[in-house]
């Protein structure tokens, strides 16, 4: 009987961990950055709701999202990008995020629960303070990984995303 109780508790803890409720000060570990290159969230970012608390497609702030939006700033100065998420010509999210030099930060996340299965394409755009932008068009599904905005050595903002 104790074994069943323990397995039930472990299963509940795993579900809570996967839903993002434990996001707190944790950020998703970057694919290419070492822990010293990962920026910790500011106090205002940790006040953002987790995906389980929001009815929106996009949730602002760091967290353990199924589809995170990250800014990888390899430059020697801080950058500010305005991230916009749109679906069928409707803007769903727009927020500016400032990221310190040489850091890789989760700034938002996408939840798929709010979209019907047959209608999950979204466009995600990042615009820098000079007006340069880049965007990706993705389909929100279990196979979508992270959306990453990064900078070339010239300072040009670029974008990529991962799928399974």
PDB file of C-alpha atoms in Angstrom:
ATOM      1  CA  UNK A   1       0.000   0.000   0.000  1.00  0.00           C
ATOM      2  CA  UNK A   2       2.852   2.423   0.774  1.00  0.00           C
ATOM      3  CA  UNK A   3       4.305   1.760  -2.652  1.00  0.00           C
ATOM      4  CA  UNK A   4       1.070   2.880  -4.354  1.00  0.00           C
ATOM      5  CA  UNK A   5       0.943   6.027  -2.256  1.00  0.00           C
ATOM      6  CA  UNK A   6       4.553   6.851  -3.124  1.00  0.00           C
ATOM      7  CA  UNK A   7       4.003   6.185  -6.860  1.00  0.00           C
ATOM      8  CA  UNK A   8       0.886   8.368  -6.789  1.00  0.00           C
ATOM      9  CA  UNK A   9       2.795  11.198  -5.124  1.00  0.00           C
ATOM     10  CA  UNK A  10       5.673  10.922  -7.610  1.00  0.00           C
ATOM     11  CA  UNK A  11       3.223  10.925 -10.524  1.00  0.00           C
ATOM     12  CA  UNK A  12       1.504  14.044  -9.192  1.00  0.00           C
ATOM     13  CA  UNK A  13       4.839  15.795  -8.730  1.00  0.00           C
ATOM     14  CA  UNK A  14       5.824  14.916 -12.311  1.00  0.00           C
ATOM     15  CA  UNK A  15       2.566  16.310 -13.709  1.00  0.00           C
ATOM     16  CA  UNK A  16       2.996  19.542 -11.754  1.00  0.00           C
ATOM     17  CA  UNK A  17       6.581  19.862 -13.001  1.00  0.00           C
ATOM     18  CA  UNK A  18       5.572  19.328 -16.622  1.00  0.00           C
ATOM     19  CA  UNK A  19       2.749  21.872 -16.525  1.00  0.00           C
ATOM     20  CA  UNK A  20       5.130  24.679 -15.615  1.00  0.00           C
ATOM     21  CA  UNK A  21       3.784  25.290 -12.122  1.00  0.00           C
ATOM     22  CA  UNK A  22       7.287  25.001 -10.711  1.00  0.00           C
ATOM     23  CA  UNK A  23       8.744  27.681 -12.992  1.00  0.00           C
ATOM     24  CA  UNK A  24       9.688  30.025 -10.117  1.00  0.00           C
ATOM     25  CA  UNK A  25      13.216  31.216 -10.822  1.00  0.00           C
ATOM     26  CA  UNK A  26      13.972  28.383 -13.220  1.00  0.00           C
ATOM     27  CA  UNK A  27      14.620  29.100 -16.872  1.00  0.00           C
ATOM     28  CA  UNK A  28      14.759  26.549 -19.632  1.00  0.00           C
ATOM     29  CA  UNK A  29      18.348  25.541 -20.170  1.00  0.00           C
ATOM     30  CA  UNK A  30      19.643  26.830 -23.495  1.00  0.00           C
ATOM     31  CA  UNK A  31      20.671  24.316 -26.114  1.00  0.00           C
ATOM     32  CA  UNK A  32      24.104  25.859 -26.642  1.00  0.00           C
ATOM     33  CA  UNK A  33      24.828  28.051 -23.632  1.00  0.00           C
ATOM     34  CA  UNK A  34      26.655  27.072 -20.491  1.00  0.00           C
ATOM     35  CA  UNK A  35      25.001  27.787 -17.124  1.00  0.00           C
ATOM     36  CA  UNK A  36      27.193  30.867 -16.672  1.00  0.00           C
ATOM     37  CA  UNK A  37      25.793  32.317 -19.911  1.00  0.00           C
ATOM     38  CA  UNK A  38      22.173  31.935 -18.818  1.00  0.00           C
ATOM     39  CA  UNK A  39      20.588  35.039 -17.377  1.00  0.00           C
ATOM     40  CA  UNK A  40      18.408  34.684 -14.302  1.00  0.00           C
ATOM     41  CA  UNK A  41      14.985  36.326 -14.492  1.00  0.00           C
ATOM     42  CA  UNK A  42      14.323  39.729 -13.062  1.00  0.00           C
ATOM     43  CA  UNK A  43      11.795  39.998 -10.221  1.00  0.00           C
ATOM     44  CA  UNK A  44       9.150  41.411 -12.569  1.00  0.00           C
ATOM     45  CA  UNK A  45       9.513  38.413 -14.901  1.00  0.00           C
ATOM     46  CA  UNK A  46       8.871  35.884 -12.145  1.00  0.00           C
ATOM     47  CA  UNK A  47       5.468  37.433 -11.436  1.00  0.00           C
ATOM     48  CA  UNK A  48       4.144  36.259 -14.824  1.00  0.00           C
ATOM     49  CA  UNK A  49       1.582  33.467 -14.862  1.00  0.00           C
ATOM     50  CA  UNK A  50       2.514  29.926 -15.835  1.00  0.00           C
ATOM     51  CA  UNK A  51       0.773  28.239 -18.785  1.00  0.00           C
ATOM     52  CA  UNK A  52      -1.628  26.447 -16.461  1.00  0.00           C
ATOM     53  CA  UNK A  53      -2.784  29.804 -15.039  1.00  0.00           C
ATOM     54  CA  UNK A  54      -3.385  31.530 -18.354  1.00  0.00           C
ATOM     55  CA  UNK A  55      -6.010  31.183 -21.039  1.00  0.00           C
ATOM     56  CA  UNK A  56      -3.811  32.925 -23.604  1.00  0.00           C
ATOM     57  CA  UNK A  57      -1.752  31.338 -26.331  1.00  0.00           C
ATOM     58  CA  UNK A  58       1.373  33.229 -25.267  1.00  0.00           C
ATOM     59  CA  UNK A  59       2.500  33.676 -21.673  1.00  0.00           C
ATOM     60  CA  UNK A  60       5.126  36.317 -20.865  1.00  0.00           C
ATOM     61  CA  UNK A  61       8.106  35.612 -18.634  1.00  0.00           C
ATOM     62  CA  UNK A  62      10.428  32.705 -17.993  1.00  0.00           C
ATOM     63  CA  UNK A  63       9.101  29.221 -17.393  1.00  0.00           C
ATOM     64  CA  UNK A  64       9.260  25.611 -18.401  1.00  0.00           C
ATOM     65  CA  UNK A  65       7.022  25.956 -21.447  1.00  0.00           C
ATOM     66  CA  UNK A  66       6.366  23.263 -24.042  1.00  0.00           C
ATOM     67  CA  UNK A  67       7.361  25.872 -26.680  1.00  0.00           C
ATOM     68  CA  UNK A  68       9.578  28.621 -25.293  1.00  0.00           C
ATOM     69  CA  UNK A  69      10.462  31.884 -27.027  1.00  0.00           C
ATOM     70  CA  UNK A  70      14.104  32.672 -26.292  1.00  0.00           C
ATOM     71  CA  UNK A  71      16.458  35.534 -27.009  1.00  0.00           C
ATOM     72  CA  UNK A  72      20.092  34.473 -27.343  1.00  0.00           C
ATOM     73  CA  UNK A  73      22.176  37.631 -27.079  1.00  0.00           C
ATOM     74  CA  UNK A  74      25.798  36.797 -27.877  1.00  0.00           C
ATOM     75  CA  UNK A  75      26.649  40.479 -28.379  1.00  0.00           C
ATOM     76  CA  UNK A  76      28.775  42.617 -26.064  1.00  0.00           C
ATOM     77  CA  UNK A  77      25.867  44.941 -25.225  1.00  0.00           C
ATOM     78  CA  UNK A  78      22.286  44.628 -24.049  1.00  0.00           C
ATOM     79  CA  UNK A  79      19.530  44.379 -26.650  1.00  0.00           C
ATOM     80  CA  UNK A  80      15.811  45.050 -26.673  1.00  0.00           C
ATOM     81  CA  UNK A  81      13.554  43.051 -28.956  1.00  0.00           C
ATOM     82  CA  UNK A  82       9.827  43.460 -29.421  1.00  0.00           C
ATOM     83  CA  UNK A  83       8.293  40.024 -29.829  1.00  0.00           C
ATOM     84  CA  UNK A  84       4.987  39.785 -31.698  1.00  0.00           C
ATOM     85  CA  UNK A  85       2.896  36.642 -32.146  1.00  0.00           C
ATOM     86  CA  UNK A  86       0.117  36.715 -34.736  1.00  0.00           C
ATOM     87  CA  UNK A  87      -2.381  34.192 -36.034  1.00  0.00           C
ATOM     88  CA  UNK A  88      -4.569  34.717 -39.096  1.00  0.00           C
ATOM     89  CA  UNK A  89      -3.730  38.442 -39.193  1.00  0.00           C
ATOM     90  CA  UNK A  90      -4.732  38.888 -35.530  1.00  0.00           C
ATOM     91  CA  UNK A  91      -2.057  40.027 -33.097  1.00  0.00           C
ATOM     92  CA  UNK A  92      -2.115  37.715 -30.067  1.00  0.00           C
ATOM     93  CA  UNK A  93       0.889  39.032 -28.169  1.00  0.00           C
ATOM     94  CA  UNK A  94       3.356  41.906 -28.291  1.00  0.00           C
ATOM     95  CA  UNK A  95       5.902  42.778 -25.662  1.00  0.00           C
ATOM     96  CA  UNK A  96       9.404  44.251 -25.538  1.00  0.00           C
ATOM     97  CA  UNK A  97      12.145  42.331 -23.750  1.00  0.00           C
ATOM     98  CA  UNK A  98      15.581  43.645 -22.798  1.00  0.00           C
ATOM     99  CA  UNK A  99      18.324  41.023 -22.523  1.00  0.00           C
ATOM    100  CA  UNK A 100      21.771  41.686 -21.082  1.00  0.00           C
ATOM    101  CA  UNK A 101      24.941  41.025 -23.043  1.00  0.00           C
ATOM    102  CA  UNK A 102      26.064  37.421 -23.506  1.00  0.00           C
ATOM    103  CA  UNK A 103      22.907  35.823 -22.159  1.00  0.00           C
ATOM    104  CA  UNK A 104      20.256  33.430 -23.382  1.00  0.00           C
ATOM    105  CA  UNK A 105      16.851  34.047 -21.794  1.00  0.00           C
ATOM    106  CA  UNK A 106      13.374  32.531 -22.058  1.00  0.00           C
ATOM    107  CA  UNK A 107      11.136  35.599 -22.412  1.00  0.00           C
ATOM    108  CA  UNK A 108       7.793  33.920 -23.125  1.00  0.00           C
ATOM    109  CA  UNK A 109       6.171  30.614 -23.907  1.00  0.00           C
ATOM    110  CA  UNK A 110       3.450  29.227 -26.142  1.00  0.00           C
ATOM    111  CA  UNK A 111       0.725  26.949 -24.848  1.00  0.00           C
ATOM    112  CA  UNK A 112      -1.165  24.810 -27.319  1.00  0.00           C
ATOM    113  CA  UNK A 113      -4.233  24.165 -25.185  1.00  0.00           C
ATOM    114  CA  UNK A 114      -5.947  27.337 -26.394  1.00  0.00           C
ATOM    115  CA  UNK A 115      -5.812  26.450 -30.106  1.00  0.00           C
ATOM    116  CA  UNK A 116      -8.015  24.017 -32.009  1.00  0.00           C
ATOM    117  CA  UNK A 117      -5.949  21.171 -33.479  1.00  0.00           C
ATOM    118  CA  UNK A 118      -6.753  22.109 -37.079  1.00  0.00           C
ATOM    119  CA  UNK A 119      -5.779  25.777 -36.660  1.00  0.00           C
ATOM    120  CA  UNK A 120      -2.358  26.121 -35.062  1.00  0.00           C
ATOM    121  CA  UNK A 121      -0.176  28.150 -37.455  1.00  0.00           C
ATOM    122  CA  UNK A 122       1.332  31.287 -35.915  1.00  0.00           C
ATOM    123  CA  UNK A 123       3.875  33.875 -37.007  1.00  0.00           C
ATOM    124  CA  UNK A 124       6.425  35.055 -34.446  1.00  0.00           C
ATOM    125  CA  UNK A 125       8.405  38.218 -35.184  1.00  0.00           C
ATOM    126  CA  UNK A 126      11.246  39.950 -33.347  1.00  0.00           C
ATOM    127  CA  UNK A 127      12.053  43.602 -34.076  1.00  0.00           C
ATOM    128  CA  UNK A 128      15.096  45.380 -32.666  1.00  0.00           C
ATOM    129  CA  UNK A 129      15.322  49.055 -31.696  1.00  0.00           C
ATOM    130  CA  UNK A 130      16.694  49.939 -35.161  1.00  0.00           C
ATOM    131  CA  UNK A 131      13.614  48.533 -36.883  1.00  0.00           C
ATOM    132  CA  UNK A 132      15.303  45.371 -38.184  1.00  0.00           C
ATOM    133  CA  UNK A 133      13.161  42.286 -37.851  1.00  0.00           C
ATOM    134  CA  UNK A 134      12.999  38.566 -38.485  1.00  0.00           C
ATOM    135  CA  UNK A 135      10.138  36.127 -38.216  1.00  0.00           C
ATOM    136  CA  UNK A 136       9.278  32.448 -38.250  1.00  0.00           C
ATOM    137  CA  UNK A 137       6.029  30.764 -39.221  1.00  0.00           C
ATOM    138  CA  UNK A 138       5.371  27.653 -37.166  1.00  0.00           C
ATOM    139  CA  UNK A 139       2.568  25.251 -36.418  1.00  0.00           C
ATOM    140  CA  UNK A 140       1.992  24.844 -32.700  1.00  0.00           C
ATOM    141  CA  UNK A 141       2.072  21.103 -32.051  1.00  0.00           C
ATOM    142  CA  UNK A 142       3.766  18.503 -29.878  1.00  0.00           C
ATOM    143  CA  UNK A 143       6.689  18.497 -32.334  1.00  0.00           C
ATOM    144  CA  UNK A 144       7.409  22.218 -32.018  1.00  0.00           C
ATOM    145  CA  UNK A 145      10.381  22.947 -29.772  1.00  0.00           C
ATOM    146  CA  UNK A 146      11.901  26.321 -28.952  1.00  0.00           C
ATOM    147  CA  UNK A 147      11.689  29.494 -31.014  1.00  0.00           C
ATOM    148  CA  UNK A 148      15.033  31.309 -30.765  1.00  0.00           C
ATOM    149  CA  UNK A 149      15.970  34.827 -31.796  1.00  0.00           C
ATOM    150  CA  UNK A 150      19.731  35.348 -31.964  1.00  0.00           C
ATOM    151  CA  UNK A 151      22.282  37.805 -33.313  1.00  0.00           C
ATOM    152  CA  UNK A 152      24.873  37.452 -36.057  1.00  0.00           C
ATOM    153  CA  UNK A 153      28.355  38.904 -35.402  1.00  0.00           C
ATOM    154  CA  UNK A 154      27.264  41.946 -37.430  1.00  0.00           C
ATOM    155  CA  UNK A 155      24.450  42.571 -34.933  1.00  0.00           C
ATOM    156  CA  UNK A 156      21.679  41.443 -37.290  1.00  0.00           C
ATOM    157  CA  UNK A 157      18.799  39.682 -35.550  1.00  0.00           C
ATOM    158  CA  UNK A 158      17.997  36.203 -36.913  1.00  0.00           C
ATOM    159  CA  UNK A 159      15.504  33.477 -36.009  1.00  0.00           C
ATOM    160  CA  UNK A 160      15.218  29.716 -35.881  1.00  0.00           C
ATOM    161  CA  UNK A 161      13.103  27.045 -34.249  1.00  0.00           C
ATOM    162  CA  UNK A 162      13.331  23.363 -33.502  1.00  0.00           C
ATOM    163  CA  UNK A 163      10.983  20.498 -34.301  1.00  0.00           C
ATOM    164  CA  UNK A 164      11.058  16.783 -33.616  1.00  0.00           C
TER     165      UNK A 164
END
